Tab-separated table of C-alpha atoms in Angstrom:
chain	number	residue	atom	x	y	z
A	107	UNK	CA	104.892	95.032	89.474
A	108	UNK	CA	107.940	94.251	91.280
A	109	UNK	CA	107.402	95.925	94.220
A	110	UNK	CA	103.962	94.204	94.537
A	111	UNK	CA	105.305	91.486	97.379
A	112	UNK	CA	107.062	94.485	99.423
A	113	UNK	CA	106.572	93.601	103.621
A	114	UNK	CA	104.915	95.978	105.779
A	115	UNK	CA	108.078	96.797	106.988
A	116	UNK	CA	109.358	97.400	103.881
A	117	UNK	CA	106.560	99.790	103.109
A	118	UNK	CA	106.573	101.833	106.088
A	119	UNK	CA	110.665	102.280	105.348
A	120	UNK	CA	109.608	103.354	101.851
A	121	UNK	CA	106.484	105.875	103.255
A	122	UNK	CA	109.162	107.573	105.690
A	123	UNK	CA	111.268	109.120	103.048
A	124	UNK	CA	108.242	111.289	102.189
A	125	UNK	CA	105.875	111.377	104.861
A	126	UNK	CA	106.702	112.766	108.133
A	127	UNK	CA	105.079	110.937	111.014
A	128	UNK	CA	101.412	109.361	110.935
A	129	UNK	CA	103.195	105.957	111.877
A	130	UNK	CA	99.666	104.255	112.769
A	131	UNK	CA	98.180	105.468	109.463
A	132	UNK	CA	101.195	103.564	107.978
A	133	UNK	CA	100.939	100.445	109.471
A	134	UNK	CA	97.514	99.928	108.498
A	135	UNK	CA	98.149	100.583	105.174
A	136	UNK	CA	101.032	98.330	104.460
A	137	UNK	CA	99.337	95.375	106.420
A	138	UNK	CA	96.315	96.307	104.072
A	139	UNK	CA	98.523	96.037	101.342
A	140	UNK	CA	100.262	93.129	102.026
A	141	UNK	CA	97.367	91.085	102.857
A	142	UNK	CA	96.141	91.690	99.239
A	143	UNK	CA	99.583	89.833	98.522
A	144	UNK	CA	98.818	87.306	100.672
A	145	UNK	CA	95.362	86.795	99.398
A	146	UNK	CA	97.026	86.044	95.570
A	147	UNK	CA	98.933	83.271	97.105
A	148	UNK	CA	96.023	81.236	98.578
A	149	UNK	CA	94.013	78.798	96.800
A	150	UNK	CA	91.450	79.992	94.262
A	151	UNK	CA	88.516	79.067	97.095
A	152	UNK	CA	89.757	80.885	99.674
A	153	UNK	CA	90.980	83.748	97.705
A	154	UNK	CA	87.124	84.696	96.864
A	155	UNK	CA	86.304	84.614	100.304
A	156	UNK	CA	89.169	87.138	101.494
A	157	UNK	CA	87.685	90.531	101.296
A	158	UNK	CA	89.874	93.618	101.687
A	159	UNK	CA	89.739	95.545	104.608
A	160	UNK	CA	88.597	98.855	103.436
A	161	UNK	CA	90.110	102.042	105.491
A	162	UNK	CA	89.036	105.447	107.085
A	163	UNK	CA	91.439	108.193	107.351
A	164	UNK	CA	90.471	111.096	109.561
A	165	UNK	CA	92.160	113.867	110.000
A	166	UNK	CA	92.723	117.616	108.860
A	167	UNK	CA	93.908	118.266	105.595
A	168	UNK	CA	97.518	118.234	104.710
A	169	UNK	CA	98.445	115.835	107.379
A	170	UNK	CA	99.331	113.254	104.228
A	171	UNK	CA	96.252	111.065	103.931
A	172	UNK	CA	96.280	111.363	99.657
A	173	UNK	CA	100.027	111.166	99.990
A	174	UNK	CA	100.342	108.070	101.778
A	175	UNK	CA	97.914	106.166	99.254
A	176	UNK	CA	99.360	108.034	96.515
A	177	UNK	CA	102.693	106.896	97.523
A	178	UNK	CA	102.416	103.285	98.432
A	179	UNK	CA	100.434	102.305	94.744
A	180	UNK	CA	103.195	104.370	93.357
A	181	UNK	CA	105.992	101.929	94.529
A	182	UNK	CA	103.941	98.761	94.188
A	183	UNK	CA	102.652	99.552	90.933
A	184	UNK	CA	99.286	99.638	91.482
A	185	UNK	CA	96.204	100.726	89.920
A	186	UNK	CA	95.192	104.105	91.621
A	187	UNK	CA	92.420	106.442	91.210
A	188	UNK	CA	91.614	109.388	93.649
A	189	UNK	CA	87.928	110.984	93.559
A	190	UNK	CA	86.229	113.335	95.963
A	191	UNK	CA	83.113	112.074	97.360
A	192	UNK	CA	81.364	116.346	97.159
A	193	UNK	CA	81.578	115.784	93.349
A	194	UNK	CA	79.103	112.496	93.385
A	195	UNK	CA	75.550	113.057	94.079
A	196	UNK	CA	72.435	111.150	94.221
A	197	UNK	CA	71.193	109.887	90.927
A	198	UNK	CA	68.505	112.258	89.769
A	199	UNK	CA	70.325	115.449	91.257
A	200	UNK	CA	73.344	117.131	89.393
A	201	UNK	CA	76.651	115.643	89.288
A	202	UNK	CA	78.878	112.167	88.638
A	203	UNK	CA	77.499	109.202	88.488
A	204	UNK	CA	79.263	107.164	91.458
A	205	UNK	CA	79.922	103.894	89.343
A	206	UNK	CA	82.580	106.250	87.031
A	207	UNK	CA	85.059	105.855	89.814
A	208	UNK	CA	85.006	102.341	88.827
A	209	UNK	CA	85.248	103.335	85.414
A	210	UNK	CA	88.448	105.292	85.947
A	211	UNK	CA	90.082	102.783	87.499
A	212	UNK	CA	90.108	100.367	85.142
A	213	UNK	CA	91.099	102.843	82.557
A	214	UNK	CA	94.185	104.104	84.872
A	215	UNK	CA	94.493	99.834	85.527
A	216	UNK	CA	94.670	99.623	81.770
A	217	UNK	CA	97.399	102.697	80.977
A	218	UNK	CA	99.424	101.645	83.543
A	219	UNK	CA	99.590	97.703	82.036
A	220	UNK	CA	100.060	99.797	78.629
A	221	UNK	CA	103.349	101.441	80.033
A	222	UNK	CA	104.917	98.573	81.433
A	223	UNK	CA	104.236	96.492	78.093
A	224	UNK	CA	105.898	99.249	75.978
A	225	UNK	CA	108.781	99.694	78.512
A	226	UNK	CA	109.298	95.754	77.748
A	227	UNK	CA	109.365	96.189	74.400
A	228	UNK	CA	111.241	99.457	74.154
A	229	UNK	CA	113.869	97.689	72.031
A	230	UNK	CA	111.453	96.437	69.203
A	231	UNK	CA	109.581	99.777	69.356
A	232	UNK	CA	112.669	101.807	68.803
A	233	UNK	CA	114.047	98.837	65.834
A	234	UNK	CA	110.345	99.834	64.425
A	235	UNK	CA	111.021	103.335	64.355
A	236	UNK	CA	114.446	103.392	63.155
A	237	UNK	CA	113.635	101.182	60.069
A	238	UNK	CA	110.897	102.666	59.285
A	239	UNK	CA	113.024	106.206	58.910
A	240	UNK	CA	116.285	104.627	57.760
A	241	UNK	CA	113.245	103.230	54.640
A	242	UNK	CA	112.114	106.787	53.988
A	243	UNK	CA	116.356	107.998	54.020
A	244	UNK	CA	117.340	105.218	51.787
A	245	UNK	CA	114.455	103.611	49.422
A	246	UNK	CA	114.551	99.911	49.464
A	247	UNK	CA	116.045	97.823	47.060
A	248	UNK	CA	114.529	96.483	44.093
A	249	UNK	CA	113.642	93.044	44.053
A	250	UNK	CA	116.460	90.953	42.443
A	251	UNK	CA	119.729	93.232	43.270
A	252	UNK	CA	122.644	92.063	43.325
A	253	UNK	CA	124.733	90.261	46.330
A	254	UNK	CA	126.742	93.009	46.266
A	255	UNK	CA	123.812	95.887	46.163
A	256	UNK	CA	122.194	94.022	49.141
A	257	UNK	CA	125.964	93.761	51.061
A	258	UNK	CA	126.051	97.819	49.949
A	259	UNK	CA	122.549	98.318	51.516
A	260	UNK	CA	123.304	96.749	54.464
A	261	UNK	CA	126.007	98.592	55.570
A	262	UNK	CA	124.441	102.115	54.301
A	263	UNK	CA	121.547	101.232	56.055
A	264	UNK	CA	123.787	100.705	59.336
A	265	UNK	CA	125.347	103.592	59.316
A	266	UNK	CA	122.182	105.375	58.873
A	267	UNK	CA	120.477	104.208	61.746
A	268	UNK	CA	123.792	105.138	63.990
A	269	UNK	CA	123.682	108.925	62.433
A	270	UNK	CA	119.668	108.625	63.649
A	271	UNK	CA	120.453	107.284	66.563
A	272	UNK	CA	123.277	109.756	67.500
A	273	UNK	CA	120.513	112.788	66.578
A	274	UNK	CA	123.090	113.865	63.388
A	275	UNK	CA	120.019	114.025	61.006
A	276	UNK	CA	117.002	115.228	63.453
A	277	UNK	CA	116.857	118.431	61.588
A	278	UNK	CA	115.948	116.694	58.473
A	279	UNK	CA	112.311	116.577	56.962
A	280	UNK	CA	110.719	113.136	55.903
A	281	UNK	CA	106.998	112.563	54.816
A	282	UNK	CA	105.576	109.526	57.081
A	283	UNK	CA	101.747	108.521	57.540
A	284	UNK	CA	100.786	110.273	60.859
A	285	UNK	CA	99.336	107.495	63.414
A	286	UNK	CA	95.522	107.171	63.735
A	287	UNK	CA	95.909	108.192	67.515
A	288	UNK	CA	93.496	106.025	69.843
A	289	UNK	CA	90.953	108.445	71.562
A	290	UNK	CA	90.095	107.052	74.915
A	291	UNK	CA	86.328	108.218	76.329
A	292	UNK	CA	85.829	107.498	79.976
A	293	UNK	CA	83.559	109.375	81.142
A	294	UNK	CA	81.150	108.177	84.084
A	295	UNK	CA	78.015	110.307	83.055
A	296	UNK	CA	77.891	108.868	79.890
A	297	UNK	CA	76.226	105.426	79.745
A	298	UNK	CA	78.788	102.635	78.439
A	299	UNK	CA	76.510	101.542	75.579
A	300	UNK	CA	76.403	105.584	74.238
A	301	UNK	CA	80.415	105.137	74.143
A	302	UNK	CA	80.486	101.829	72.483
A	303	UNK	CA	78.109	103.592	69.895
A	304	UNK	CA	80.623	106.606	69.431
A	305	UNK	CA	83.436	104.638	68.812
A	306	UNK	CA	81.660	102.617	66.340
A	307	UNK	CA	80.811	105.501	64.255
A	308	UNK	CA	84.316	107.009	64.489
A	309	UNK	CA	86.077	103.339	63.427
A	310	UNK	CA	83.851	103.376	60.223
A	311	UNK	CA	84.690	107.420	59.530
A	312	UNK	CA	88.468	106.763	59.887
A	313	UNK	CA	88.129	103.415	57.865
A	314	UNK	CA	86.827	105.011	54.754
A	315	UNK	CA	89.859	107.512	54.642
A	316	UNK	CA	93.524	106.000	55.216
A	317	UNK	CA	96.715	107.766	57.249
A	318	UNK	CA	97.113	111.222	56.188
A	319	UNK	CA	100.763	112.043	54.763
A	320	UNK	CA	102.592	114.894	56.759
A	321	UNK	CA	106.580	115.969	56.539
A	322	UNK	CA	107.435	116.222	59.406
A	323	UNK	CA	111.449	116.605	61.064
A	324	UNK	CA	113.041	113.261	61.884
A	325	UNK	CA	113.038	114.455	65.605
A	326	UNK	CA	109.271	114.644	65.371
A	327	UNK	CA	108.597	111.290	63.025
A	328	UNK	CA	110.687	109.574	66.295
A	329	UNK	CA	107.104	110.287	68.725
A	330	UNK	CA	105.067	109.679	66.034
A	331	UNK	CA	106.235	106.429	64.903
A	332	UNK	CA	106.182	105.405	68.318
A	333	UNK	CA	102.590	105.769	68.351
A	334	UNK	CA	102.180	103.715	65.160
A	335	UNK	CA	105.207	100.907	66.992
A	336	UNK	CA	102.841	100.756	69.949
A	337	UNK	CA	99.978	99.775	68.202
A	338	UNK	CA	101.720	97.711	65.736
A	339	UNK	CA	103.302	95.154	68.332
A	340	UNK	CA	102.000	95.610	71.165
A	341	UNK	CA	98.527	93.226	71.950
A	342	UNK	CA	96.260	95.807	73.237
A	343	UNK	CA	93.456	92.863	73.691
A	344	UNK	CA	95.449	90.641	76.614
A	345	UNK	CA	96.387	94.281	77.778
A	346	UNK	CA	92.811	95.130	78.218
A	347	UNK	CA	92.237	91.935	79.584
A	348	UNK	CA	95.564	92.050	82.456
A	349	UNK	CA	93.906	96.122	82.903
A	350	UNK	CA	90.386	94.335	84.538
A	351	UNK	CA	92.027	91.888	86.206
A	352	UNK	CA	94.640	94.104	87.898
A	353	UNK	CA	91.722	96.590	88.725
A	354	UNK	CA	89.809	94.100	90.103
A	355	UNK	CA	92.402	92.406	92.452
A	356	UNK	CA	94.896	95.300	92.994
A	357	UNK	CA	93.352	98.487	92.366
A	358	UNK	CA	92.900	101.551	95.442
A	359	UNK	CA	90.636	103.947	94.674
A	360	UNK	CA	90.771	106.750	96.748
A	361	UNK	CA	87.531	108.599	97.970
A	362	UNK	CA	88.833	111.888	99.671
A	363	UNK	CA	86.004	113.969	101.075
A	364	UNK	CA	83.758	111.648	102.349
A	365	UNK	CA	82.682	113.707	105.543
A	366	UNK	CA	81.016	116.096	102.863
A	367	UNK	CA	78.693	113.580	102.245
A	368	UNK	CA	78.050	112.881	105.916
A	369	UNK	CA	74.698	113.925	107.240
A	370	UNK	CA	75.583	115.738	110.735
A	371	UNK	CA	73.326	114.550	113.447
A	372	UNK	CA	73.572	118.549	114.619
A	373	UNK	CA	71.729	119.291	110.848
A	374	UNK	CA	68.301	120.849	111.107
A	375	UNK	CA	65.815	118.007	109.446
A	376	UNK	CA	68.999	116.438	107.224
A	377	UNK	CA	68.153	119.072	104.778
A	378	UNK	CA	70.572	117.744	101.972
A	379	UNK	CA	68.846	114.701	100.610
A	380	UNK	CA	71.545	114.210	97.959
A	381	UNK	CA	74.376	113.471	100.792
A	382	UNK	CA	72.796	110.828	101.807
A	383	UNK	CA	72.043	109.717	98.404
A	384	UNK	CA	75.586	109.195	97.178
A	385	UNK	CA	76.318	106.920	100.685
A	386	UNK	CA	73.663	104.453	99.509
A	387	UNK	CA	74.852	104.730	95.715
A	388	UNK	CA	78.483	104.427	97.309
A	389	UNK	CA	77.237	101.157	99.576
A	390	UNK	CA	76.858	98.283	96.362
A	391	UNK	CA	80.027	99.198	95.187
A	392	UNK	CA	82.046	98.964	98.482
A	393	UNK	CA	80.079	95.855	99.145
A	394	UNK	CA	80.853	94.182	95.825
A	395	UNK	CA	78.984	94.333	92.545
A	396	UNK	CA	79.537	93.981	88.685
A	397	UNK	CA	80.101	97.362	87.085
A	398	UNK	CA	79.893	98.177	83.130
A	399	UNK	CA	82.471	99.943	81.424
A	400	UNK	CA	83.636	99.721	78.086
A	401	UNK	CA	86.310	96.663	78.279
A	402	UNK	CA	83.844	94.987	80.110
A	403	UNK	CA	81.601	93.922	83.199
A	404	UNK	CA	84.290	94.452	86.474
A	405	UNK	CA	83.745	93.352	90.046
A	406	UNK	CA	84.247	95.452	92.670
A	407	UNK	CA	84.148	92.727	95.652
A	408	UNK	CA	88.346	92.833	95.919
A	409	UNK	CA	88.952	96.438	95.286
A	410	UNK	CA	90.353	98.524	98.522
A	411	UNK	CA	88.886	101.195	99.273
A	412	UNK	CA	90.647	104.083	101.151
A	413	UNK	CA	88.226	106.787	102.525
A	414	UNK	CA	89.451	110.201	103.775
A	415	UNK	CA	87.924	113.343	105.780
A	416	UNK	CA	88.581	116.020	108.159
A	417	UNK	CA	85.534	115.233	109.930
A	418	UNK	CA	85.415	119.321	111.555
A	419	UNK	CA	81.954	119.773	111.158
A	420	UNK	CA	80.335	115.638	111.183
A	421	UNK	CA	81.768	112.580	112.853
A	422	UNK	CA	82.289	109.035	111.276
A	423	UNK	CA	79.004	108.289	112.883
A	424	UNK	CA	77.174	109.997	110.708
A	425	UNK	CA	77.371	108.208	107.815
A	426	UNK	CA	75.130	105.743	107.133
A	427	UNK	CA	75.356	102.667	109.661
A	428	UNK	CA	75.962	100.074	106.223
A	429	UNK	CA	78.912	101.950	104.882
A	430	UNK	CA	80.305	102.617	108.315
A	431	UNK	CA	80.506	99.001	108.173
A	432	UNK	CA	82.513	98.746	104.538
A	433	UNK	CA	85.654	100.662	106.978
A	434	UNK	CA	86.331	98.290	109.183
A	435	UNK	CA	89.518	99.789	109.717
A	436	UNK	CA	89.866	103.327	111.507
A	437	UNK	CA	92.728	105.134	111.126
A	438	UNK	CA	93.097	109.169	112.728
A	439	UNK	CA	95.988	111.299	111.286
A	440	UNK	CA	97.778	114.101	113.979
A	441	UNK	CA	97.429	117.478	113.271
A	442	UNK	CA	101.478	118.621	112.227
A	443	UNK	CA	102.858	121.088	114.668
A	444	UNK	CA	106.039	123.053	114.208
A	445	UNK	CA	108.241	120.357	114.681
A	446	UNK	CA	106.923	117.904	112.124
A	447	UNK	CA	106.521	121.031	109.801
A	448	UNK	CA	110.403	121.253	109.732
A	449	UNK	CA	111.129	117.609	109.771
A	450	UNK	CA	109.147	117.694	106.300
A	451	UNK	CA	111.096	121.030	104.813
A	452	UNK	CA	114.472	119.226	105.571
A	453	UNK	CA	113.976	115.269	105.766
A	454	UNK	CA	111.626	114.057	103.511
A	455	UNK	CA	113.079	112.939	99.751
A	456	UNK	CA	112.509	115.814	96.985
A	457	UNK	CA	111.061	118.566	99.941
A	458	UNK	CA	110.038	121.334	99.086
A	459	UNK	CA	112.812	123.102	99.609
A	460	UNK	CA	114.792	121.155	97.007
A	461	UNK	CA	112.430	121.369	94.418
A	462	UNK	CA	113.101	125.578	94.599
A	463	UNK	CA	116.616	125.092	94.847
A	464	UNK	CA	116.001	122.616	91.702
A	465	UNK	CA	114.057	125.078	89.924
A	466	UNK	CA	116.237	128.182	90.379
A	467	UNK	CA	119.385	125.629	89.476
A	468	UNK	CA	117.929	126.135	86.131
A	469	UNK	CA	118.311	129.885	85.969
A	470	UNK	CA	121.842	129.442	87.419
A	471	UNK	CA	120.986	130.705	91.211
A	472	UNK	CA	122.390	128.533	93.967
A	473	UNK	CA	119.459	129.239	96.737
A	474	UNK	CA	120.874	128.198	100.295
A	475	UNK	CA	118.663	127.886	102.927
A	476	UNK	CA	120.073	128.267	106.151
A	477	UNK	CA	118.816	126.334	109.047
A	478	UNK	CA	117.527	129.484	111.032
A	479	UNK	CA	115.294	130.049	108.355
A	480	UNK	CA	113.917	126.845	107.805
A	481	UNK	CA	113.003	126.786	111.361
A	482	UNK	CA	111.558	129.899	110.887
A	483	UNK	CA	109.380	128.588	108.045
A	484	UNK	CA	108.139	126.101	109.699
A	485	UNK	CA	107.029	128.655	112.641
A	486	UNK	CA	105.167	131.171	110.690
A	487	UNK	CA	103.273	128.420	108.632
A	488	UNK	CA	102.490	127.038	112.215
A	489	UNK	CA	101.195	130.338	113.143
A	490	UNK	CA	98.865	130.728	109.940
A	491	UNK	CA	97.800	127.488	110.500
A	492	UNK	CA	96.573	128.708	113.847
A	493	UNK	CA	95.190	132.124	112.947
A	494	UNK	CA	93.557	130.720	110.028
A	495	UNK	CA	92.329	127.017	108.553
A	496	UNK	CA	94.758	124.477	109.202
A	497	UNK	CA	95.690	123.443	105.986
A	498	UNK	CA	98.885	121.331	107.094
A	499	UNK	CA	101.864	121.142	105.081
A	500	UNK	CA	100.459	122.626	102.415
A	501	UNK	CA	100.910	126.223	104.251
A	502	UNK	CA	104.485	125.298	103.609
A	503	UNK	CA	104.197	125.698	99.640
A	504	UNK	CA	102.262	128.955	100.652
A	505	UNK	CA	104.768	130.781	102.894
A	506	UNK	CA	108.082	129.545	101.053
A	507	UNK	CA	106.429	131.094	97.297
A	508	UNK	CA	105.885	134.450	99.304
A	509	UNK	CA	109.784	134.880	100.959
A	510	UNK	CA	111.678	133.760	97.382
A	511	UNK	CA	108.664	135.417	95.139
A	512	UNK	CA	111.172	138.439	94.565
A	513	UNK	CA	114.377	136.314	93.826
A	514	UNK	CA	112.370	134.047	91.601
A	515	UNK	CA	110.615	136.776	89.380
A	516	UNK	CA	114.206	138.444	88.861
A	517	UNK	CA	116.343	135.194	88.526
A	518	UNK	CA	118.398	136.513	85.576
A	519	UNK	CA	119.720	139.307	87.962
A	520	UNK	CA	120.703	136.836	90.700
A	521	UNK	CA	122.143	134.082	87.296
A	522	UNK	CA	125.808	132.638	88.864
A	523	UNK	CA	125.452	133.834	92.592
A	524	UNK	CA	124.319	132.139	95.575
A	525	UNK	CA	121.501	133.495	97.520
A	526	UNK	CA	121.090	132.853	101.185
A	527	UNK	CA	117.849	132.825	102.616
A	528	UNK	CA	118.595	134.349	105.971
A	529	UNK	CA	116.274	134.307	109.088
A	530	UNK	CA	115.744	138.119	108.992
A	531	UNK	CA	114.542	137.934	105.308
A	532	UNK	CA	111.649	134.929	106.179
A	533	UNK	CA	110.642	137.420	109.335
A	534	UNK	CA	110.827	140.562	107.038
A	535	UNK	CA	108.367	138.947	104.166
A	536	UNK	CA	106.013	137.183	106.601
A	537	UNK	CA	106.026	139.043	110.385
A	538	UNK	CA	103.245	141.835	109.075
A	539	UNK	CA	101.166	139.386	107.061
A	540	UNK	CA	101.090	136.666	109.460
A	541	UNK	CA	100.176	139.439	112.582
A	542	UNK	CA	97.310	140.850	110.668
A	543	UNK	CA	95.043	137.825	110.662
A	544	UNK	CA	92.640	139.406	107.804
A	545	UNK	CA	95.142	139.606	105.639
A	546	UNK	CA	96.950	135.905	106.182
A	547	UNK	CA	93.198	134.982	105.987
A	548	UNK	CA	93.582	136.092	102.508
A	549	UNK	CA	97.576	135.881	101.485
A	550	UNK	CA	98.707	133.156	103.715
């Protein structure tokens, strides 16, 4: 987590490289962020007193409301789950059961601690693995050998690991015990206590048989033995342990949707009882309860919660006048015109754009995109956006696929040229599509 103390400022510098715009979206979520910081700091009474300041993002999609949450727990390494509030429903109807979002936090809280414990131990996992192949490449000595044998070993043994090391033997087949692999359940429509029975009866099925032998190539025994390293050194109870408590102070969970779930005030006699259903399931766990999962019982008072929706067809107002209250903080996204639609083609870190010419690199085709055809870009996915749903930026992935589709299905005919993607050739792939507004409906 060293990112975690980052200043707003800092944050918002960070945002800019990949999101065009939405400056007031932004700010509120780096001062969200950085109060959570602050909160840390204070004194133990105070700190269960501060309660986040949970957020409501409205506007259409593709404007960059995922991508700005996405983004900011990325570089502060926090816990991060995203969930759509359409696939919840009231308990008793068909679908999730609302408390799993908790549940997969904790779990992505958990792999994330996991990570950063193996990356500090990378050295002793890798010392693991190498002795344990250099052992099946060289047998140990017997017990009792000679000063001399050992001195002999030793240096053997060395220059084994560096011919390991430097890949010289990967083709080379040893037998090793393949890992028990850990299978993680997680699933939030299955109570904890069936789960904790499940893995009970799989410990004692895997106890009664040991490792099964398999030869495998040294290139291959590297993974495996990592698995085995991993669960050899590293404490996986004090990681379980750091997992809840990072959940519980740091972790964003992400509920995208939420208008769907918003009874419209225009509705004839609110004739989806279920909508309203998952706002009051939704309410104790904004408001702060205990949850159960299967590392333990996790409260939800100091998670922040980010809610997102277009809001095209309901208004915040709708929902429920309690959870209204749990977003204290109101946040409305612009709608991206043609401008801000090039701005994200050419400014934003690892664009689009880049990621083609990336891509085709591969193939050995240099893909130039001039600046009149950028521009051009950006205008045609303005236009669909117009004749059809706005979809944003993602209209962007959309039109750009269609106008290299031919260069990228016959690379190997373009491999060690450079290919300029002219102005004339964007209008020539996308003037007839994006004119006939039934078919952009269904292309674009």
């Amino acid at each position: 987590m060293e990112n975690a103390n980052m200043t707003p400022r800092e944050i918002v510098a960070y945002l800019d490289e990949y999101i065009i715009g939405q400056n007031e979206a932004k700010r509120v979520v780096a001062i969200a962020l950085r109060n959570r910081y602050r909160r840390l700091q204070l004194p133990k009474d105070i700190q269960e007193e501060v309660m986040p300041k949970n957020i409501l993002m409205i506007g259409s999609t593709g404007v960059g409301k995922t991508e700005i949450a996405r983004r900011m727990a990325k570089i502060m390494g926090l816990p991060f789950v995203k969930v759509e509030a359409s696939k919840y429903t009231e308990v008793g109807f068909v679908g999730r059961d609302v408390e799993s979002m908790v549940r997969d936090l904790v779990f992505a809280s958990i792999a994330l601690v996991k990570e950063e414990q193996k990356e500090k131990n990378a050295e002793k996992i890798e010392d693991y693995v190498l002795n344990k192949i250099v052992e099946k490449l060289i047998p140990p000595l017997p017990k009792g050998a000679s000063e001399q044998k050992v001195e002999e070993y030793k240096v053997a043994s060395e220059r084994m690991k560096n011919r390991v090391i430097n890949g010289e033997m990967d083709n080379l087949k040893i037998e090793i015990n393949t890992p028990k692999r850990q299978v993680e359940v997680e699933d939030g429509n299955v109570p904890v206590e069936i789960i904790k029975v499940q893995e009970t009866i799989a410990k004692v099925f895997s106890a009664s048989k040991e490792n099964p032998k398999k030869e495998v190539t040294i290139k291959e025994a590297k993974d495996l033995l990592k698995i085995e390293a991993s669960e050899s050194l590293l404490d996986m109870e004090s990681i379980k342990q750091e997992g809840i408590k990072r959940a519980e102070n740091s972790g964003i969970i992400f509920i995208d949707e939420i208008d769907k779930v918003a009874v419209s005030s225009n509705s004839q006699g609110r004739q989806d009882p279920s909508k309203e259903g998952v706002q009051r399931d939704l309410l104790p766990i904004v408001e702060g309860s205990l949850v159960n999962t299967k590392y333990g019982s996790v409260k939800t008072d100091h998670i922040l919660f980010i809610a997102a929706g277009a809001f095209s067809l309901s208004k915040p107002s709708d929902l429920i006048a309690e959870l209204q209250g749990r977003f204290p903080l109101r946040v409305e996204l612009d709608s991206l015109d043609e401008e801000a639609l090039y701005k994200i083609l050419t400014q934003t870190k690892n664009s689009i754009l880049r990621q083609y010419e990336a891509l085709l690199g591969v193939e050995n085709v240099k893909l130039i995109f001039k600046d009149e055809a950028i521009r051009a870009l950006a205008h045609y996915s303005q236009m669909a956006n117009e004749k059809t749903d706005d979809i944003g930026a993602r209209r962007l992935h959309t039109v750009v696929e269609r106008v290299i589709e031919d260069i990228s299905f016959e690379a190997e005919k373009y491999s060690g040229e450079s290919v300029e993607i002219t102005e004339s050739l964007v209008k020539e792939k996308l003037d007839v599509l994006v004119e006939d507004s039934d078919v952009t409906r269904y292309i674009l």
